[in-house]
Coordinates of C-alpha atoms in Angstrom, one line a residue:
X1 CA 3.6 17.2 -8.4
X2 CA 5.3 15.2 -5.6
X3 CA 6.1 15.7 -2.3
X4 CA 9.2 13.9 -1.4
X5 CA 12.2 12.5 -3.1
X6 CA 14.7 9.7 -1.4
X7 CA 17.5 7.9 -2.8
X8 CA 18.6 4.4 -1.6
X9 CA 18.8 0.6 -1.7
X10 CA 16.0 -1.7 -1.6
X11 CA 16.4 -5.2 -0.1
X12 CA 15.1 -8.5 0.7
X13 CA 14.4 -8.9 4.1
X14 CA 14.4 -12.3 5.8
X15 CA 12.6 -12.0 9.0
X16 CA 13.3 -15.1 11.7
X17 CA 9.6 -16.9 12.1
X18 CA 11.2 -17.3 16.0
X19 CA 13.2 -15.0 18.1
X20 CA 16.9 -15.4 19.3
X21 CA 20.2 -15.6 18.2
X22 CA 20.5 -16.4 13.7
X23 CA 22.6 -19.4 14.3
X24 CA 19.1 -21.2 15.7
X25 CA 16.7 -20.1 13.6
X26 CA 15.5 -22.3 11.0
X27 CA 12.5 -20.7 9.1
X28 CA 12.4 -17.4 7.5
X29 CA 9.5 -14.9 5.9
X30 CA 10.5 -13.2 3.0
X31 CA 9.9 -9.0 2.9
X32 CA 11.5 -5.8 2.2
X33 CA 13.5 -2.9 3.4
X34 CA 15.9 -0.6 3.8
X35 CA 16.0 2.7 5.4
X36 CA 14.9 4.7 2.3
X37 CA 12.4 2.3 1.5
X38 CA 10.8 2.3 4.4
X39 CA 10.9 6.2 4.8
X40 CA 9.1 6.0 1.3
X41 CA 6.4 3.4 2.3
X42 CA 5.4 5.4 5.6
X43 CA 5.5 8.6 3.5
X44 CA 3.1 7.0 0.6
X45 CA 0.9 5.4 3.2
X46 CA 0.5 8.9 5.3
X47 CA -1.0 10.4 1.6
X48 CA 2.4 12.3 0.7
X49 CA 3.2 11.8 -3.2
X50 CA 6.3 10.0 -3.0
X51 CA 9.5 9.3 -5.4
X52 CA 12.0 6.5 -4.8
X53 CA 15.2 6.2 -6.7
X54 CA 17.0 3.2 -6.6
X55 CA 18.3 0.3 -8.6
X56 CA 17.2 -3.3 -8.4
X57 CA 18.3 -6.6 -9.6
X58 CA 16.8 -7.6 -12.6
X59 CA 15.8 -11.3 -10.9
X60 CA 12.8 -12.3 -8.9
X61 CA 13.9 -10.7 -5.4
X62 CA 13.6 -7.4 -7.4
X63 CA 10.9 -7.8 -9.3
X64 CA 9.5 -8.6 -5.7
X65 CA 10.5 -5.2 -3.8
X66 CA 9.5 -3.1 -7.4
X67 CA 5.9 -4.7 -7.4
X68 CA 6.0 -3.9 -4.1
X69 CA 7.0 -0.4 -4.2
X70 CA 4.7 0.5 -7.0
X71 CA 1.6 -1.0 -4.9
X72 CA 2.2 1.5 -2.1
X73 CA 1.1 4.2 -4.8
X74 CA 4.8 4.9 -4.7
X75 CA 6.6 6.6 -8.1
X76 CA 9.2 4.2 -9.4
X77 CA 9.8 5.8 -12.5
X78 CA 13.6 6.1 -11.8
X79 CA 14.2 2.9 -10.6
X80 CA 15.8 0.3 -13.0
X81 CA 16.0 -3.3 -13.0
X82 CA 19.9 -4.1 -13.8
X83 CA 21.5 -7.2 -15.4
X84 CA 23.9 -9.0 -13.7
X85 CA 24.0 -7.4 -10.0
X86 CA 21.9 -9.7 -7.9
X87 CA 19.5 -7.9 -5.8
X88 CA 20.7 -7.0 -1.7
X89 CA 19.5 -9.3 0.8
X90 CA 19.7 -9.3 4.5
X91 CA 18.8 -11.6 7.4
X92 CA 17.1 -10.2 10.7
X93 CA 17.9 -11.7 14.3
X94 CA 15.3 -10.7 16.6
X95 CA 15.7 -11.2 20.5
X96 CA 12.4 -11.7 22.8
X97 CA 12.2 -7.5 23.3
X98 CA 12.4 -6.6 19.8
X99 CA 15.8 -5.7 19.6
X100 CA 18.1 -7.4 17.2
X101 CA 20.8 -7.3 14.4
X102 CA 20.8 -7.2 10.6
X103 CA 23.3 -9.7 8.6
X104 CA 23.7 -7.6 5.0
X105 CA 24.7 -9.5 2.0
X106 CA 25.0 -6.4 -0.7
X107 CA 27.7 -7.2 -2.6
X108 CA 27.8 -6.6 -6.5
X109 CA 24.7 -4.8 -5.3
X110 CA 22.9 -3.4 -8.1
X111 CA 22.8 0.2 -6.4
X112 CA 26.6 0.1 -7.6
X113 CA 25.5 1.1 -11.0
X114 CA 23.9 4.5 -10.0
X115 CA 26.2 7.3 -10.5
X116 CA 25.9 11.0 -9.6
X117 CA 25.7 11.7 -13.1
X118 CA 22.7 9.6 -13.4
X119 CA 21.0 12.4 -10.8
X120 CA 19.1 15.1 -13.3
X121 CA 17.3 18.0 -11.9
X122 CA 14.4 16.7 -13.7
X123 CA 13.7 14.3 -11.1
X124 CA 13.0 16.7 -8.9
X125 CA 10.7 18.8 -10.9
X126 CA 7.7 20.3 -8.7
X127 CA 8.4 18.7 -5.7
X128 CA 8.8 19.7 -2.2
X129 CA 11.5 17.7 0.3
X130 CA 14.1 15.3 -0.7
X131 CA 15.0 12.9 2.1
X132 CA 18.3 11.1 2.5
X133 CA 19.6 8.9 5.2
X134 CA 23.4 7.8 6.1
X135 CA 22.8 4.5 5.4
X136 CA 22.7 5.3 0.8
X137 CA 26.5 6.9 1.6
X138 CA 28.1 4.3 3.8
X139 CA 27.3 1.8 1.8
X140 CA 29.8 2.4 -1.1
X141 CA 32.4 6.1 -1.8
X142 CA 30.9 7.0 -4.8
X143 CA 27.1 7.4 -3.0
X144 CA 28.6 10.4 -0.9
X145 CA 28.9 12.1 -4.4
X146 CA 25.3 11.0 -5.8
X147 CA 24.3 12.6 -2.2
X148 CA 26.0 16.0 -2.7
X149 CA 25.0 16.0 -6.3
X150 CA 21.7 15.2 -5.2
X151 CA 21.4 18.0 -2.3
X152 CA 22.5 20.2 -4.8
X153 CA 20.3 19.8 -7.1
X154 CA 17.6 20.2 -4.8
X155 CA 18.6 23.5 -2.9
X156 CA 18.5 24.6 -6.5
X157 CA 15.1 23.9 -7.2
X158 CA 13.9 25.2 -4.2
X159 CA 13.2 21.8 -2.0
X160 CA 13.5 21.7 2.0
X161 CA 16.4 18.7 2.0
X162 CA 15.7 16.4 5.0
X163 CA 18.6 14.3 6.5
X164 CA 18.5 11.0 9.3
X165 CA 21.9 10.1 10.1
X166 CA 20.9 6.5 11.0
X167 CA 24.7 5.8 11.5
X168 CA 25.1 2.2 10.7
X169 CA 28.9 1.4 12.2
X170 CA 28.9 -2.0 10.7
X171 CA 28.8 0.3 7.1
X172 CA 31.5 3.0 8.2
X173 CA 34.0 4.1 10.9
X174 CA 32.3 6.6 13.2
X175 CA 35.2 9.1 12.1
X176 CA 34.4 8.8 8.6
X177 CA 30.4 8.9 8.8
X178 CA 31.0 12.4 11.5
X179 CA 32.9 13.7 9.0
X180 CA 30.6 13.0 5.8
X181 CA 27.5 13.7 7.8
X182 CA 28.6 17.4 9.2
X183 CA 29.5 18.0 5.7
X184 CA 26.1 17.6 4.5
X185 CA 24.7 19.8 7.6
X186 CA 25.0 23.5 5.9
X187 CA 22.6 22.6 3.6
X188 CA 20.1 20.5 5.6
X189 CA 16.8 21.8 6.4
X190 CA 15.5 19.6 8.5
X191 CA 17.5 17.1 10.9
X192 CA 15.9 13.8 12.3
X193 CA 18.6 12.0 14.5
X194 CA 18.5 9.5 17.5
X195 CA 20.0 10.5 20.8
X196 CA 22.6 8.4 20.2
X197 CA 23.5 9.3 16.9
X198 CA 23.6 13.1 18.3
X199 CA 26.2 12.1 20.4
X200 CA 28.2 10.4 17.7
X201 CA 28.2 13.8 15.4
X202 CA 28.5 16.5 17.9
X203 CA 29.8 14.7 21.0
X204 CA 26.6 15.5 23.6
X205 CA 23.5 14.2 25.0
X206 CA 21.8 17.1 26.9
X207 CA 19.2 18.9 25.1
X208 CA 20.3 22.4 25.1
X209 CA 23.9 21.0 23.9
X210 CA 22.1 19.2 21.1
X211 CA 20.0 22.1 20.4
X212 CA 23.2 24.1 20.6
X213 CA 25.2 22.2 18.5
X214 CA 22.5 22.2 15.4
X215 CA 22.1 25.7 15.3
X216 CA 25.8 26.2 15.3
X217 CA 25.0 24.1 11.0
X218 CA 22.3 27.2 10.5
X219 CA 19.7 24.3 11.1
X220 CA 16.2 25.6 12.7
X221 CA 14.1 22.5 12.2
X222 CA 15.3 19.6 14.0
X223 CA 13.8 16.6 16.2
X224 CA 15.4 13.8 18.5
X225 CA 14.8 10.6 18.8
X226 CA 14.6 9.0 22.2
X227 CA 13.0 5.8 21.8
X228 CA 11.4 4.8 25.3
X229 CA 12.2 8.2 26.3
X230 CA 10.2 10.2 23.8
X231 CA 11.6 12.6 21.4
X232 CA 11.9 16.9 21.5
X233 CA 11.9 19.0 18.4
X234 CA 12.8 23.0 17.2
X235 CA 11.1 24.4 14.6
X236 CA 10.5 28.5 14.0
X237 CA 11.2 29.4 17.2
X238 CA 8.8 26.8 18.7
X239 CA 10.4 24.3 21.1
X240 CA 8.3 21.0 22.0
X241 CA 9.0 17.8 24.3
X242 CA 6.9 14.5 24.2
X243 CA 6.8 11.5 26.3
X244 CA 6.7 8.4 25.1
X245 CA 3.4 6.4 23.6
X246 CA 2.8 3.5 26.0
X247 CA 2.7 0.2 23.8
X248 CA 1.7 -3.2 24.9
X249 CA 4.5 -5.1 23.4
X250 CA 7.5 -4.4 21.4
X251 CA 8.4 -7.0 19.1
X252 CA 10.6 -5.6 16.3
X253 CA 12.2 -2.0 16.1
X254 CA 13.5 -1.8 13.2
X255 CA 11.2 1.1 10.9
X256 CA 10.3 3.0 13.6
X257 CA 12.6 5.8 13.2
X258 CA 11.7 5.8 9.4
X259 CA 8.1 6.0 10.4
X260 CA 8.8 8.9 12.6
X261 CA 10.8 10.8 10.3
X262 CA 7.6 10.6 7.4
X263 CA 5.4 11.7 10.0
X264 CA 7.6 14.4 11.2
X265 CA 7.6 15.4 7.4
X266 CA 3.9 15.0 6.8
X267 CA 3.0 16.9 9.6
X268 CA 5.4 20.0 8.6
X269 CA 4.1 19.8 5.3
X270 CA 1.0 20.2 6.6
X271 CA 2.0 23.1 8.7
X272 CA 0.6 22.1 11.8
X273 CA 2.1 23.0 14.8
X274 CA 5.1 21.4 16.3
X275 CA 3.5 19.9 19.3
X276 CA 1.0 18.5 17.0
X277 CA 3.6 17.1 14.7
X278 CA 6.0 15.5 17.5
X279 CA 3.0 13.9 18.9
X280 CA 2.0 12.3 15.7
X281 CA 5.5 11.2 15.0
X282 CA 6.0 9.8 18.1
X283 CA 2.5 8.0 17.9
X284 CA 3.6 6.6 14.4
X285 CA 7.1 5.3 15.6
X286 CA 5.2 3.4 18.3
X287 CA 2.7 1.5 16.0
X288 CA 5.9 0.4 13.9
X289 CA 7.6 -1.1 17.1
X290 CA 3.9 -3.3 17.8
X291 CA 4.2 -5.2 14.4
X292 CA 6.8 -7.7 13.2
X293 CA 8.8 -6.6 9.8
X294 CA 10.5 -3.3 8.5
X295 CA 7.1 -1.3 7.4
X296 CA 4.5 -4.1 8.1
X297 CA 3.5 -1.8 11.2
X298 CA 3.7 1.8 9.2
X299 CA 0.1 3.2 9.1
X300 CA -1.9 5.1 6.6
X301 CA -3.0 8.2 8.0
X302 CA -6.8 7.2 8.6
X303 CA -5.4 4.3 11.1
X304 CA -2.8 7.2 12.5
X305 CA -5.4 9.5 13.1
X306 CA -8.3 7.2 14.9
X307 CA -5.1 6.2 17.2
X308 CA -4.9 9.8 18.1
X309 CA -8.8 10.1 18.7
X310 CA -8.8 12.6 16.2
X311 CA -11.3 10.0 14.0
X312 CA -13.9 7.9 14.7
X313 CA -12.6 4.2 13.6
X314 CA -15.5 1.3 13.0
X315 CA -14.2 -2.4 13.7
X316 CA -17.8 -3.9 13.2

């Protein structure tokens, strides 16, 4: 049995060991990431039985991220090490309040080697959401298909299909991503999406125009993303709005929408109710922002629920 499914690439990460612009930094740490990666780390760590698929070089960067991987307790059965395509790395620049850039060097990337005829409705035996992003189909034509193919075979064997937009314009033309992304939205479940990535597919900020525009896909289940502002979510019929969690200091952002969208998914799975969920979502995207690297600062659901004072944590 699993409980979620995602499909992307895996990369080195090199954090900056000092903040500011690349050109000055001189020392790097060596970690992991990607979008779908991290979605499946925060998923594992919250207890949900979780399936990456994804191709790595067949060097010491990907033995790195597959040992990695299969420590979280995640399933790696159907990713393979390839011969020849060097494993995806990018550089991190960090400024002083956690914002920053990302410097990809992907090409030849081993993910090139996964077609949508490698996708077999197998893989998806027993379980209960798959989860893609828009970062897998920006990256090369050819994933768009292994997404559809993928989506398809899901809706078929009965799985909720999640989707983040996480529109990277450094990947793809805004036009192009609006235009793959709707595509995808009849058969979307779920929706995750920053506020600003809301505006980029259906041209509008306010919430009712946001909440208008989802339902016009047939899409009932839906949150938004505000960062410093909170986040507000839809789902049967309920309608929920959370402020912010307060954090001391926020050094690194990047994960923190992929730790909000596992919790968002744990906490449907779970079927508790929405105001419950957005709150734990929220709370998870805030521990993410307090803790340098991609998925250093997701938590495993014991840590995520003594931060909500729902359990009683012992430090000594």
């Amino acid at each position: 049995m699993l409980d979620v499914i995602t499909i992307g690439d895996g990369m080195v990460t090199m954090d900056p060991k000092t903040s500011g612009p690349l050109r000055f930094v001189n020392e790097f740490e060596r970690k992991v990431g990607g979008a779908e990666l991290n979605f499946a780390v925060g998923s594992a760590r919250l207890g949900l039985r979780t399936k990456w698929i994804s191709r790595l070089g067949n060097d010491e960067f990907g033995r790195h991220i597959l040992h990695f991987m299969r420590g979280e307790g995640i399933d790696v059965s159907e990713v393979a090490m390839v011969d020849s395509f060097p494993t995806s790395v990018n550089f991190k620049e960090v400024m002083e309040g956690g914002q920053g850039r990302t410097f990809y060097y992907r090409e030849k990337s081993p993910m090139s080697t996964l077609y949508a005829a490698d996708i077999k409705p197998e893989m998806f035996a027993k379980a209960r959401v798959l989860h893609i992003t828009g970062v897998f189909p920006s990256i090369a034509e050819k994933n768009i298909d292994i997404i559809r193919r993928a989506i398809a075979i899901a809706k078929d064997e009965g799985l909720l299909v999640s989707l983040d937009p996480n529109i990277r314009l450094k990947m793809w033309r805004l036009e192009r991503a609006r235009d793959v992304l709707l595509s995808f939205l009849p058969d979307i479940d779920i929706l995750m999406t920053g506020l600003d990535e809301a505006e980029m597919l259906f041209g509008v900020r306010d919430n009712h125009d946001v909440e208008k525009a989802v339902k016009s896909h047939g899409i009932e289940t839906f949150a938004v993303k505000k960062g410093a502002n909170g986040a507000y979510a839809i789902h049967s019929g309920e309608k929920v709005e959370a402020e912010a969690i307060p954090v001391n200091q926020v050094v690194d952002t990047v994960g923190a929408g992929d730790g909000f969208d596992a919790a968002f998914i744990y906490g449907i799975l779970q079927g508790w109710k929405l105001e419950r969920v957005v709150d734990f979502a929220t709370l998870v995207g805030s521990m993410v922002v307090g803790v340098r690297g991609d998925n250093e600062g997701l938590p495993h659901l014991e840590d995520a629920l003594i931060k909500m004072g729902e359990k009683t944590g012992i430090e000594r």
